[in-house]
Short mmCIF file of C-alpha atoms in Angstrom, two decimals:
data_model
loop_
_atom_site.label_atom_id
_atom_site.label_comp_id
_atom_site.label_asym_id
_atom_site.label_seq_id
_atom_site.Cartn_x
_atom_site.Cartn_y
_atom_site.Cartn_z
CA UNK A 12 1.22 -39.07 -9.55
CA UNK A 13 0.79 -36.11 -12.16
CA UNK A 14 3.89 -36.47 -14.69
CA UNK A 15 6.46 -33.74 -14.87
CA UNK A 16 6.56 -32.59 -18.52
CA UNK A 17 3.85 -31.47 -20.56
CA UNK A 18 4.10 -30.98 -24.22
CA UNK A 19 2.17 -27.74 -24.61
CA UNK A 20 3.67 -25.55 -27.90
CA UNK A 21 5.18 -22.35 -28.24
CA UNK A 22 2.08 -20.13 -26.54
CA UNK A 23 0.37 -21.87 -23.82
CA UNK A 24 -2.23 -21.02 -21.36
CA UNK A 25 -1.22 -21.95 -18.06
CA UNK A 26 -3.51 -21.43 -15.05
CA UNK A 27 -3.18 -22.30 -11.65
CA UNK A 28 -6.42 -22.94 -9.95
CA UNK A 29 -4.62 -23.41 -6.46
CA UNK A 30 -1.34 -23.31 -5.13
CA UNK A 31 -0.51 -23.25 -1.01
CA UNK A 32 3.01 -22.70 -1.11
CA UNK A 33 5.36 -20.97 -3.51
CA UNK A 34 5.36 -20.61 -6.90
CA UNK A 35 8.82 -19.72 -8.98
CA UNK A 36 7.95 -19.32 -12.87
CA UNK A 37 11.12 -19.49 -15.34
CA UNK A 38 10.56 -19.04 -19.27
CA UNK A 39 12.59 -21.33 -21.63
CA UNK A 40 12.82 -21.72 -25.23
CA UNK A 41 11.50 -25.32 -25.15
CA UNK A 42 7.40 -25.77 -26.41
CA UNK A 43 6.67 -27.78 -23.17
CA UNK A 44 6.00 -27.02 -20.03
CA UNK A 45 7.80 -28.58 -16.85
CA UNK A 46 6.71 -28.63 -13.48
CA UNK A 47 8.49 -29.62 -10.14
CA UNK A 48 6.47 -30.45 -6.94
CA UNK A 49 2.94 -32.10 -6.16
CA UNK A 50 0.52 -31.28 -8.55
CA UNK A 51 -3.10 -32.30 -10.32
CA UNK A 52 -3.40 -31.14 -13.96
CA UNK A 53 -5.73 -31.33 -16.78
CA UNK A 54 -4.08 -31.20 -20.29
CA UNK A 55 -5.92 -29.18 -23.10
CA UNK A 56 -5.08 -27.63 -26.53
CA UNK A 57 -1.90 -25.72 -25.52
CA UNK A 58 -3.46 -25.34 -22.10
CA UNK A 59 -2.78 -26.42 -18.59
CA UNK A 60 -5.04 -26.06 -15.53
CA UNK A 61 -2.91 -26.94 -12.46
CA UNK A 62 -3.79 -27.10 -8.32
CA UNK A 63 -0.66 -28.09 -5.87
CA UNK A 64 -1.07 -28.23 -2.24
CA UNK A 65 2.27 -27.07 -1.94
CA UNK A 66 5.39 -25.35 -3.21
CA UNK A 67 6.21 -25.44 -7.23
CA UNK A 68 9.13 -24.52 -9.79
CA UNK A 69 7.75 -24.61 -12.89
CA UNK A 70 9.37 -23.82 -16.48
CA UNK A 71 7.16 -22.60 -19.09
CA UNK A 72 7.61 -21.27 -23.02
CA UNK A 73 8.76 -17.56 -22.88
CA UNK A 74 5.33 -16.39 -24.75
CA UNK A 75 3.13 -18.37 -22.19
CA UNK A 76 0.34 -16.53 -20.59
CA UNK A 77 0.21 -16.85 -16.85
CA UNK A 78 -3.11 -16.91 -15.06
CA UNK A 79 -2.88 -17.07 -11.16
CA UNK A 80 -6.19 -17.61 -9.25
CA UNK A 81 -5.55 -18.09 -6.03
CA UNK A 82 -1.94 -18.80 -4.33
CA UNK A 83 -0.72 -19.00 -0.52
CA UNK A 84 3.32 -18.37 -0.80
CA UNK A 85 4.91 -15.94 -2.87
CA UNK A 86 5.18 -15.64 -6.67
CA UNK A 87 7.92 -15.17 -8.77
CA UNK A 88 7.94 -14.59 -12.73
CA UNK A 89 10.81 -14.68 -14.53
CA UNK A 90 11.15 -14.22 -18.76
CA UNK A 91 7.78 -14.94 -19.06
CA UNK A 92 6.71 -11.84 -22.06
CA UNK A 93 2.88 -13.69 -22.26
CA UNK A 94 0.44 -11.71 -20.10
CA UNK A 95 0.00 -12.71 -16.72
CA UNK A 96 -2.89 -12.42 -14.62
CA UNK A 97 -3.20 -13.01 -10.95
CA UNK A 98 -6.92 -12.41 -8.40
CA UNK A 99 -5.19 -12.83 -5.23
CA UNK A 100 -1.63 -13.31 -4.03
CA UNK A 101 -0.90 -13.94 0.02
CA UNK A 102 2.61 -12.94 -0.42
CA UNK A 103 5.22 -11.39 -2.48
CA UNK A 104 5.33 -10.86 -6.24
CA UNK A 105 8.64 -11.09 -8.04
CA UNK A 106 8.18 -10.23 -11.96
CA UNK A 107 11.23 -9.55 -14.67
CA UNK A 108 11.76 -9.60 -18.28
CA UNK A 109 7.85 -9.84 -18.49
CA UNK A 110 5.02 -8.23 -20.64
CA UNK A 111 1.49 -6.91 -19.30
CA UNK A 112 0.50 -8.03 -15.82
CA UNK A 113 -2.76 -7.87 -14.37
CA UNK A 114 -3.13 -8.87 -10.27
CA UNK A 115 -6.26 -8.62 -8.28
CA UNK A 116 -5.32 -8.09 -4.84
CA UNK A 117 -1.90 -8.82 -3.46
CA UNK A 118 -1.18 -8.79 0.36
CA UNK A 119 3.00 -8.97 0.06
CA UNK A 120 4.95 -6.76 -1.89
CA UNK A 121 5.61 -6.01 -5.24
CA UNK A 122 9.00 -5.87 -6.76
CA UNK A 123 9.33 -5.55 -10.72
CA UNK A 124 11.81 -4.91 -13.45
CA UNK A 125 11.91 -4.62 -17.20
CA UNK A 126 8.34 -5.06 -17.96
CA UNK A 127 7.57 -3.99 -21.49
CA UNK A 128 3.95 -3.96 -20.86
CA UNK A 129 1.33 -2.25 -18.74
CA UNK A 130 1.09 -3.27 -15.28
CA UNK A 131 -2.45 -2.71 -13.42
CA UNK A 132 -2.60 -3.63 -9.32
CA UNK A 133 -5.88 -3.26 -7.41
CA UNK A 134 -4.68 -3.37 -4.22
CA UNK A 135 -1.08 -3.74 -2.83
CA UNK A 136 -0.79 -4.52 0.73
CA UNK A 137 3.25 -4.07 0.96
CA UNK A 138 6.00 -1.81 -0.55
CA UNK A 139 5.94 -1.54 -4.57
CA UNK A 140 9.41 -1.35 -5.74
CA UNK A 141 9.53 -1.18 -10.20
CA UNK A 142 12.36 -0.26 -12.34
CA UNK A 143 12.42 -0.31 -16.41
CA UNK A 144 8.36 -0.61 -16.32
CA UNK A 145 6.70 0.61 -19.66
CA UNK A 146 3.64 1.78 -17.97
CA UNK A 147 1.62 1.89 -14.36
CA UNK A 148 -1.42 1.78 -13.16
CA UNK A 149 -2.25 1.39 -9.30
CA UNK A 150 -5.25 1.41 -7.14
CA UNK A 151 -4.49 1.41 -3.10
CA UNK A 152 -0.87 0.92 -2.37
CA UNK A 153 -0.61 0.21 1.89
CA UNK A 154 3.43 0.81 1.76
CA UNK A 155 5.43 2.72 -0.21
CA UNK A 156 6.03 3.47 -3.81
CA UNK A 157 9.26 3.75 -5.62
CA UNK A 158 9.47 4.27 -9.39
CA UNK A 159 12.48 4.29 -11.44
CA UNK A 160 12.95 4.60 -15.08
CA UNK A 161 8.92 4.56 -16.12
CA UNK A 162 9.07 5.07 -20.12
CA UNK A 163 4.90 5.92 -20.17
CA UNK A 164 2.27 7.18 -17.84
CA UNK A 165 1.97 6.48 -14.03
CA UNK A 166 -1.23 6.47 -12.20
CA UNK A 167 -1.85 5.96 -8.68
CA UNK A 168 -5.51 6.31 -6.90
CA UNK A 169 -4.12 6.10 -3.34
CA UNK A 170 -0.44 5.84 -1.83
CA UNK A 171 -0.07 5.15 1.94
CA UNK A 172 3.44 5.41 2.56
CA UNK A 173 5.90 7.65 1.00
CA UNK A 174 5.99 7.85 -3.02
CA UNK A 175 9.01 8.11 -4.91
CA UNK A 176 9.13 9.12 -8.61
CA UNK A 177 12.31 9.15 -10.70
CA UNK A 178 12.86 9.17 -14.11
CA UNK A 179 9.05 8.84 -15.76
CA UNK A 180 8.91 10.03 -19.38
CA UNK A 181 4.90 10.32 -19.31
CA UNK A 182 2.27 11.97 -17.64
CA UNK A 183 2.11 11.43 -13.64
CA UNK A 184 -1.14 11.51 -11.39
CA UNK A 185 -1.14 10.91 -7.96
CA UNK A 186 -4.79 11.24 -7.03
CA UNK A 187 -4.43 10.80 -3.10
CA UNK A 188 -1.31 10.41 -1.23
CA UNK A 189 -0.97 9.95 3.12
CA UNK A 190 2.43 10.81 3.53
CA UNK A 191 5.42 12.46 1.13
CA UNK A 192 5.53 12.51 -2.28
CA UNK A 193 9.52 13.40 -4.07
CA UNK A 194 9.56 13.62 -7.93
CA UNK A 195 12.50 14.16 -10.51
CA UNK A 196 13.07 14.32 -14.21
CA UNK A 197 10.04 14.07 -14.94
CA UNK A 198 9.00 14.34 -19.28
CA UNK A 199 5.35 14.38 -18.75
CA UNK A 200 2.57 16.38 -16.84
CA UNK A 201 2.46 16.02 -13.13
CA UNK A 202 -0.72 16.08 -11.24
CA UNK A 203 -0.43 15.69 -7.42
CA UNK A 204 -4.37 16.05 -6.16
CA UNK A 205 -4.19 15.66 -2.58
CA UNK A 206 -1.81 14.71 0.00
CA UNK A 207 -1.11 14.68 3.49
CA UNK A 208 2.85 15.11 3.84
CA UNK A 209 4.81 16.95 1.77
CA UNK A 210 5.38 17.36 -2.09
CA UNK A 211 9.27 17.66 -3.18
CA UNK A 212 9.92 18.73 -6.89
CA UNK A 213 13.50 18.60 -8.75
CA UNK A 214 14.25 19.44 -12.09
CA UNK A 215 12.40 20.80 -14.65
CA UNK A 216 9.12 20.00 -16.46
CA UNK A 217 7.26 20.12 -20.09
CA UNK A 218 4.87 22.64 -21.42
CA UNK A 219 1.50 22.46 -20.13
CA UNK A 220 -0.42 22.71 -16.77
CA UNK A 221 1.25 20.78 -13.75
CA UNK A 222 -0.31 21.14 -10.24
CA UNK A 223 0.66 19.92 -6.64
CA UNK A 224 -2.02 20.19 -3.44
CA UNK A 225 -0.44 18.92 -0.06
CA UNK A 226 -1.38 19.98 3.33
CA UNK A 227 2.20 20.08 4.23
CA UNK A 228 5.11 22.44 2.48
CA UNK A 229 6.07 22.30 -1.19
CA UNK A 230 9.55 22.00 -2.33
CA UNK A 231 10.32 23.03 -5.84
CA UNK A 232 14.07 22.68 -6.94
CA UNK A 233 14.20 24.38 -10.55
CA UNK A 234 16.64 24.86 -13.40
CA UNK A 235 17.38 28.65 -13.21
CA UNK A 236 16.36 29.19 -16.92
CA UNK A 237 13.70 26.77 -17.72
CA UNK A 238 10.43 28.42 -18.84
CA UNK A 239 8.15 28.52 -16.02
CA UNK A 240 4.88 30.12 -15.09
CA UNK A 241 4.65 30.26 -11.44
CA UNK A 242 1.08 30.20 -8.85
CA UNK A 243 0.78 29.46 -5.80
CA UNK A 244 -1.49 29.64 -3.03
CA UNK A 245 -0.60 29.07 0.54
CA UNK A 246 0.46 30.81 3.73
CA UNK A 247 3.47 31.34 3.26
CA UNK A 248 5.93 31.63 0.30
CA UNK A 249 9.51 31.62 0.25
CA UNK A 250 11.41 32.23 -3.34
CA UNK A 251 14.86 32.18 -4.38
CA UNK A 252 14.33 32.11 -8.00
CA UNK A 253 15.09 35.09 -10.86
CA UNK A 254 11.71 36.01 -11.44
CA UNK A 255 9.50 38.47 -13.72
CA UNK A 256 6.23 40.00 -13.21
CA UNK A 257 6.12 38.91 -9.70
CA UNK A 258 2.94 39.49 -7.72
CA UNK A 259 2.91 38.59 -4.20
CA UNK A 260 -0.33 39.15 -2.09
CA UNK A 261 -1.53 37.80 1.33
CA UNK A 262 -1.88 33.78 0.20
CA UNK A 263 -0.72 33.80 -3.09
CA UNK A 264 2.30 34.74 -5.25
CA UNK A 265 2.96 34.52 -8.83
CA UNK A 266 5.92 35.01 -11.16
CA UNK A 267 7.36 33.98 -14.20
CA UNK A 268 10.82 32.88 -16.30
CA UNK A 269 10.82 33.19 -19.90
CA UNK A 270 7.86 32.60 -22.08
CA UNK A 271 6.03 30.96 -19.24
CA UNK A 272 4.68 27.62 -21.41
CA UNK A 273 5.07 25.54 -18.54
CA UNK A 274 2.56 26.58 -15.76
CA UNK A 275 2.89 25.13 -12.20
CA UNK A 276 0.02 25.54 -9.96
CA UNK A 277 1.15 24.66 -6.22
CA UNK A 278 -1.49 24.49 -3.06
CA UNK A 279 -0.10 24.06 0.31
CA UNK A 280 -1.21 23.84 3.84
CA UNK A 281 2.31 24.86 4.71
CA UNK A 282 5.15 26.14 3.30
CA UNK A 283 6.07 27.12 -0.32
CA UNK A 284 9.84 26.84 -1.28
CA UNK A 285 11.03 27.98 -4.47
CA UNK A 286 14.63 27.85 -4.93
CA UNK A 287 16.99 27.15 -7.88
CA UNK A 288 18.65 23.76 -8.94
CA UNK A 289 22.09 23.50 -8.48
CA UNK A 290 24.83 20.74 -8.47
CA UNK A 291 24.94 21.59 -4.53
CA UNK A 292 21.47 21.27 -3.62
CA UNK A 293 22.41 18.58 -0.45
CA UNK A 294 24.36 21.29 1.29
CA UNK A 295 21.36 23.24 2.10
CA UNK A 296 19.15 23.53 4.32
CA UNK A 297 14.89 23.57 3.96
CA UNK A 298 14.71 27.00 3.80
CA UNK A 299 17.19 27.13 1.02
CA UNK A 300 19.61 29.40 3.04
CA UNK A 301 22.81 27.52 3.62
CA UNK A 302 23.67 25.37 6.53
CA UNK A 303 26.97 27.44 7.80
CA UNK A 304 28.38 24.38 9.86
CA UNK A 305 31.50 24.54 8.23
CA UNK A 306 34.06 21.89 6.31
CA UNK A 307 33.67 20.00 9.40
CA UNK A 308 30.31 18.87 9.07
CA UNK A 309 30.47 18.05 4.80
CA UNK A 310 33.74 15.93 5.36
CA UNK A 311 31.63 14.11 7.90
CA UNK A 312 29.31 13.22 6.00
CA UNK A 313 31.11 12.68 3.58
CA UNK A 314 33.10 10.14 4.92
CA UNK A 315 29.65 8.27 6.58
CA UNK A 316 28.83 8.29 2.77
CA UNK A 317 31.97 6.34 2.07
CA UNK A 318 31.31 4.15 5.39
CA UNK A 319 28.15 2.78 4.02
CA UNK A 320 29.40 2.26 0.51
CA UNK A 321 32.55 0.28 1.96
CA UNK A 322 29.82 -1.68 4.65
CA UNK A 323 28.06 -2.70 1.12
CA UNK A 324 30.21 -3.15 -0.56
CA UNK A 325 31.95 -6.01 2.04
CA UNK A 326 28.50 -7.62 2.33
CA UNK A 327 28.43 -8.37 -1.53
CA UNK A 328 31.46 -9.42 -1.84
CA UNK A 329 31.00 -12.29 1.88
CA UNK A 330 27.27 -13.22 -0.42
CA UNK A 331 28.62 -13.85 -3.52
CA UNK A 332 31.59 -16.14 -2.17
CA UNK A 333 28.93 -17.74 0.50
CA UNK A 334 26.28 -18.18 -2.91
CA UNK A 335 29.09 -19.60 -4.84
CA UNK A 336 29.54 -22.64 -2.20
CA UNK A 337 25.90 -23.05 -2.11
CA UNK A 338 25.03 -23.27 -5.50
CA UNK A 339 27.33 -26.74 -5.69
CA UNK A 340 25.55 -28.19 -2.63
CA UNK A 341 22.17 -27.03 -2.90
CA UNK A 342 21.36 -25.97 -6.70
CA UNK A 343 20.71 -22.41 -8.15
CA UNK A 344 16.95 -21.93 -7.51
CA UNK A 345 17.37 -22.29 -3.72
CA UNK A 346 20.70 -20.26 -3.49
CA UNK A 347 19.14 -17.71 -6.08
CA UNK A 348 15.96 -17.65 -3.98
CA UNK A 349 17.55 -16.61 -0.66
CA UNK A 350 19.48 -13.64 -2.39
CA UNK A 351 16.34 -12.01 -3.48
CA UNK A 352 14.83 -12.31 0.11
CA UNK A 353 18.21 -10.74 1.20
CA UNK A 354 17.65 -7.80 -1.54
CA UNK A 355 14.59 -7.09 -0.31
CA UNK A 356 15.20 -7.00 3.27
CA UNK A 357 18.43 -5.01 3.08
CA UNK A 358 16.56 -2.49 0.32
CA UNK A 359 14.08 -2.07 3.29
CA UNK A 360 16.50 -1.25 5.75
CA UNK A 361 18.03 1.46 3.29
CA UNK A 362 15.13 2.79 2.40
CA UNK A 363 14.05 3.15 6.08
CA UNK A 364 17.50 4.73 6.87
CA UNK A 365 16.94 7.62 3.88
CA UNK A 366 13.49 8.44 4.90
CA UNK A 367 15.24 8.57 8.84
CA UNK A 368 17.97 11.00 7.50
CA UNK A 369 15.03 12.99 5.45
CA UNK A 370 13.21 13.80 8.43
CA UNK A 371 16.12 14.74 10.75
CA UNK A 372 17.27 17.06 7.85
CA UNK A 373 13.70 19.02 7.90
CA UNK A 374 13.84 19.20 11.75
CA UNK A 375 17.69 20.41 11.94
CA UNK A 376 17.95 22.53 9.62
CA UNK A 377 20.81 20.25 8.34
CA UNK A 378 21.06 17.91 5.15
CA UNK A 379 23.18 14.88 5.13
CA UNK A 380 24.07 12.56 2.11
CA UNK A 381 21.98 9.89 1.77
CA UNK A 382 23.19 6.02 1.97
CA UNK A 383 24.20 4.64 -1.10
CA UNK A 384 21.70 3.15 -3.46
CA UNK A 385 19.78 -0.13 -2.26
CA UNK A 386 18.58 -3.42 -4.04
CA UNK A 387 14.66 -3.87 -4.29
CA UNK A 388 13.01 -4.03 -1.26
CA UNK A 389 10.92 -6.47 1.12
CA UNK A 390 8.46 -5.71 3.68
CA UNK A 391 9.50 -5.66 7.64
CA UNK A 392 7.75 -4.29 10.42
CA UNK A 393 9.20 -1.35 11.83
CA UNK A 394 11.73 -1.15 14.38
CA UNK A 395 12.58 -5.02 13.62
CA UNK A 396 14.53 -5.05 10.20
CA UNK A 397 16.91 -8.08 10.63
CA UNK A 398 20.34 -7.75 9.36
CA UNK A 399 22.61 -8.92 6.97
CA UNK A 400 24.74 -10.36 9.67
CA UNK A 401 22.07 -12.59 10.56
CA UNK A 402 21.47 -13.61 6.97
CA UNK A 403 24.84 -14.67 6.69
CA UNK A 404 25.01 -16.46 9.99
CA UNK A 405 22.63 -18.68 8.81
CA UNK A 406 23.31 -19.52 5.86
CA UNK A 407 26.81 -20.24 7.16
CA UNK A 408 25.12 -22.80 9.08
CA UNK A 409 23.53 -23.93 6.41
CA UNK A 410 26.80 -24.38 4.38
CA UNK A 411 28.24 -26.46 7.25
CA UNK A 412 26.09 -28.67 7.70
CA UNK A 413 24.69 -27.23 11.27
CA UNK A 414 21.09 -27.62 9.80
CA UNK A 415 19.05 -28.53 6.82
CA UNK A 416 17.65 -26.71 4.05
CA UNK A 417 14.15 -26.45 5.56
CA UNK A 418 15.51 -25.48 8.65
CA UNK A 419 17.44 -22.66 7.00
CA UNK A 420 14.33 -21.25 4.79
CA UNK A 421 11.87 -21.64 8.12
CA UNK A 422 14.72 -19.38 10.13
CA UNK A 423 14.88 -16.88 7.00
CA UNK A 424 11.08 -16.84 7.12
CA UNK A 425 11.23 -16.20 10.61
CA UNK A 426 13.46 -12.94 10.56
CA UNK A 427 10.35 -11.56 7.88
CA UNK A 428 7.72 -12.16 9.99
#
C-alpha cells in the first residue's frame, strides 16, 4: 500500500496520470505532499506521478504545479498559485486562490475565483461561472458564461448559452455567440462579431472602435454625456439620446455626443435601442417608453424582491446551523464539499429564474426586479432543478443517523443527474 506523505520541497510537480473518482486539491505551507485514498506513485526530484482508481484529497505546497491527465469525478483546486494543467475532466472544475490554468476539454462545469493568472479552456461542456479572474481565454463554451470582476482581456471563440459580462477592465471579444449577450462597465474595447440573440449594452465605454453584430435587437443604455460616436445599421432604429449631427436614412442612422472619440458601430437583424442611462432604468420598458402600470405594479415587485431576499436569506441561515452539526460528526471536507454542490445548484436555479423574468419583460412590455444575487452555479437539466428543501432534507437525514455518508452523497448525486 502506497504511503501517505511524500517529502517533495517547496515547488513540486505533481501529476496525476489517472484518477476515477474525485479529486479535492488543498495548498499548505508544509514542503510535502499528502495524499488520502488508494493510490500508486512514483517519487522523483520534487516530483510525483500518481494513478488512483478512486476518489482522493490530497494536500500539496501552495507553489506546486498541478498537471491533470485524465480524471473521472470532479476536480477541485484550492490555494494552489503553481500552474495547473488539466487534458480532460468528466466533471466539474472548482479552482480558487490559484495562478494560470490550462484544461483541455472539460465536460462539467467550470466555477472559478481569484485567479491571478491567465486561464485558457478548449472546450467547456457546462456553465462557466469566474469572479476576480486576471485574464480569459475560451474556446467552445456549451452553457452559459458569466464574468464578474475580469482585471485583463476576455476572449471567447464560441458561447452557446447566454453570456454575461460585468465588470472587465480589458478588451472584450466575443467572436460567435447562439443566444444573448448583456455587458456593463466595461474599461476596454468591445467586439461582439456575431450572434444569434440579442446584444444588451450599459454604461459607458473607452476611446476607440467598439462594434456589436446580432441578428436580434441591440440595447444600448448610455451615460447622457459620455463622448460617443454613434452608427448603426439595421431596420429599424429607435433613439432617446441628446444627439448632434444626426443622420438618419432608410437602414442606418448616425449621431454623435461630444468629441465623438469613442465610436460604436452596431449591426442588427432587429431592433436598435438607444436610450440614456439612468438610476431608473428597471422601470422601463424595451422600447424605452415607460411602463404606466402605476405604484401598484413597482411595490409589487418590490416586495417579490424582498420575498426572495428573506427566502435566502432563511436558507443560509437553516445551512450554516445544519453544516455546523456536521462538521463535528463528519469532518470539514465532506460538510464543505456538499455546500459547494448546494451553491451551484441553487446559483442555477437563480440564474434560470433571471433569464425567465428577462424574457417575460421583452414579451410584456413590463420589467420586473430581478432575484437577488446567487452563489456560483452547477449544471441541471432544465425543467428539473432540485431544491434547497430537498438538500436539506437529506442532509437532515444524514445528521440523524437515517443513512450513511455514502448514501447521502449517492442521493445528492442523484438530484444532479
Amino acid at each position: 500500500m502506497a504511503k501517505e506523505r511524500y517529502e517533495t520541497g517547496k515547488t513540486p510537480e505533481l501529476t496525476f496520470t489517472e484518477c476515477a473518482g474525485d479529486i479535492v486539491i488543498r495548498g499548505w505551507m508544509e514542503p510535502a505532499v499528502m495524499i488520502k485514498g488508494q493510490h500508486d506513485a512514483q517519487e522523483a526530484a520534487e516530483a510525483l506521478v500518481v494513478s488512483a482508481t478512486g476518489s482522493l484529497k490530497v494536500w500539496a505546497p501552495a507553489n506546486a504545479q498541478v498537471r491533470l491527465k485524465s480524471v473521472s469525478g470532479d476536480v477541485v483546486i484550492k490555494g494552489i498559485t503553481g500552474a495547473v494543467q488539466g487534458s480532460e475532466i468528466s466533471g466539474d472544475l472548482v479552482v480558487k486562490s490559484g495562478g494560470d490554468v490550462q484544461v483541455g476539454v472539460l465536460h462539467g462545469d467550470l466555477v472559478a475565483r481569484s485567479l491571478a493568472g491567465v486561464l485558457q479552456l478548449e472546450q467547456v461542456m457546462g456553465d462557466v461561472t469566474l469572479r476576480n479572474v486576471d485574464s480569459l481565454q475560451l474556446g467552445a463554451v456549451h452553457g452559459d458564461l458569466i464574468l464578474r470582476y475580469v482585471e485583463g482581456a476576455v476572449d471567447v471563440q464560441r458561447v452557446m448559452g447566454d453570456a454575461s459580462l460585468q465588470t472587465v477592465n480589458g478588451d472584450v471579444t466575443i467572436h460567435s455567440g447562439e443566444r444573448d449577450v448583456n455587458v456593463s462597465n466595461l474599461g476596454g474595447r468591445l467586439t461582439v462579431e456575431s450572434v444569434s440573440g440579442d446584444v444588451r449594452l450599459k454604461g459607458g465605454l473607452p476611446a476607440g472602435k467598439h462594434r456589436c453584430v446580432a441578428q436580434g435587437d441591440i440595447v444600448v443604455r448610455w451615460p447622457a454625456h459620455a463622448p460617443l460616436s454613434l452608427l448603426v445599421t439595421a431596420p429599424e432604429v429607435r433613439n432617446r439620446l441628446q444627439l448632434q449631427d444626426v443622420v438618419e436614412k432608410e437602414g442606418s442612422f448616425s449621431g454623435r455626443i461630444g468629441d465623438g472619440e469613442t465610436q460604436l458601430v452596431l449591426e442588427a437583424g432587429g431592433r436598435v435601442i438607444v436610450k440614456e442611462l439612468d438610476g431608473r432604468d428597471w422601470e422601463t420598458d424595451f422600447s424605452g417608453e415607460w411602463i404606466g402600470l402605476g405604484a401598484g405594479f413597482t411595490d409589487m415587485g418590490v416586495e417579490l424582491a424582498g420575498l426572495g431576499q428573506h427566502i435566502s436569506e432563511e436558507i443560509t441561515e437553516r445551512m450554516t446551523e445544519l453544516s455546523a452539526r456536521m462538521e463535528e460528526q463528519f469532518g470539514a471536507d465532506f460538510t464543505q464539499k456538499m455546500a459547494d454542490k448546494a451553491a451551484r445548484r441553487t446559483e442555477k436555479a437563480m440564474q434560470k429564474a433571471m433569464r425567465q423574468a428577462e424574457r417575460m419583460r421583452e414579451k410584456s412590455g413590463a420589467w420586473a426586479p430581478p432575484p437577488p444575487p446567487p452563489p456560483p452555479s452547477g449544471r441541471r437539466e432544465k425543467g428539473n432543478e432540485p431544491s434547497t428543501e430537498e438538500q436539506v432534507k437529506i442532509l437532515s437525514m444524514l445528521e440523524k443517523g437515517v443513512i450513511s455518508v455514502e448514501e447521502a452523497e449517492n442521493l445528492l448525486r442523484a438530484l444532479e443527474e
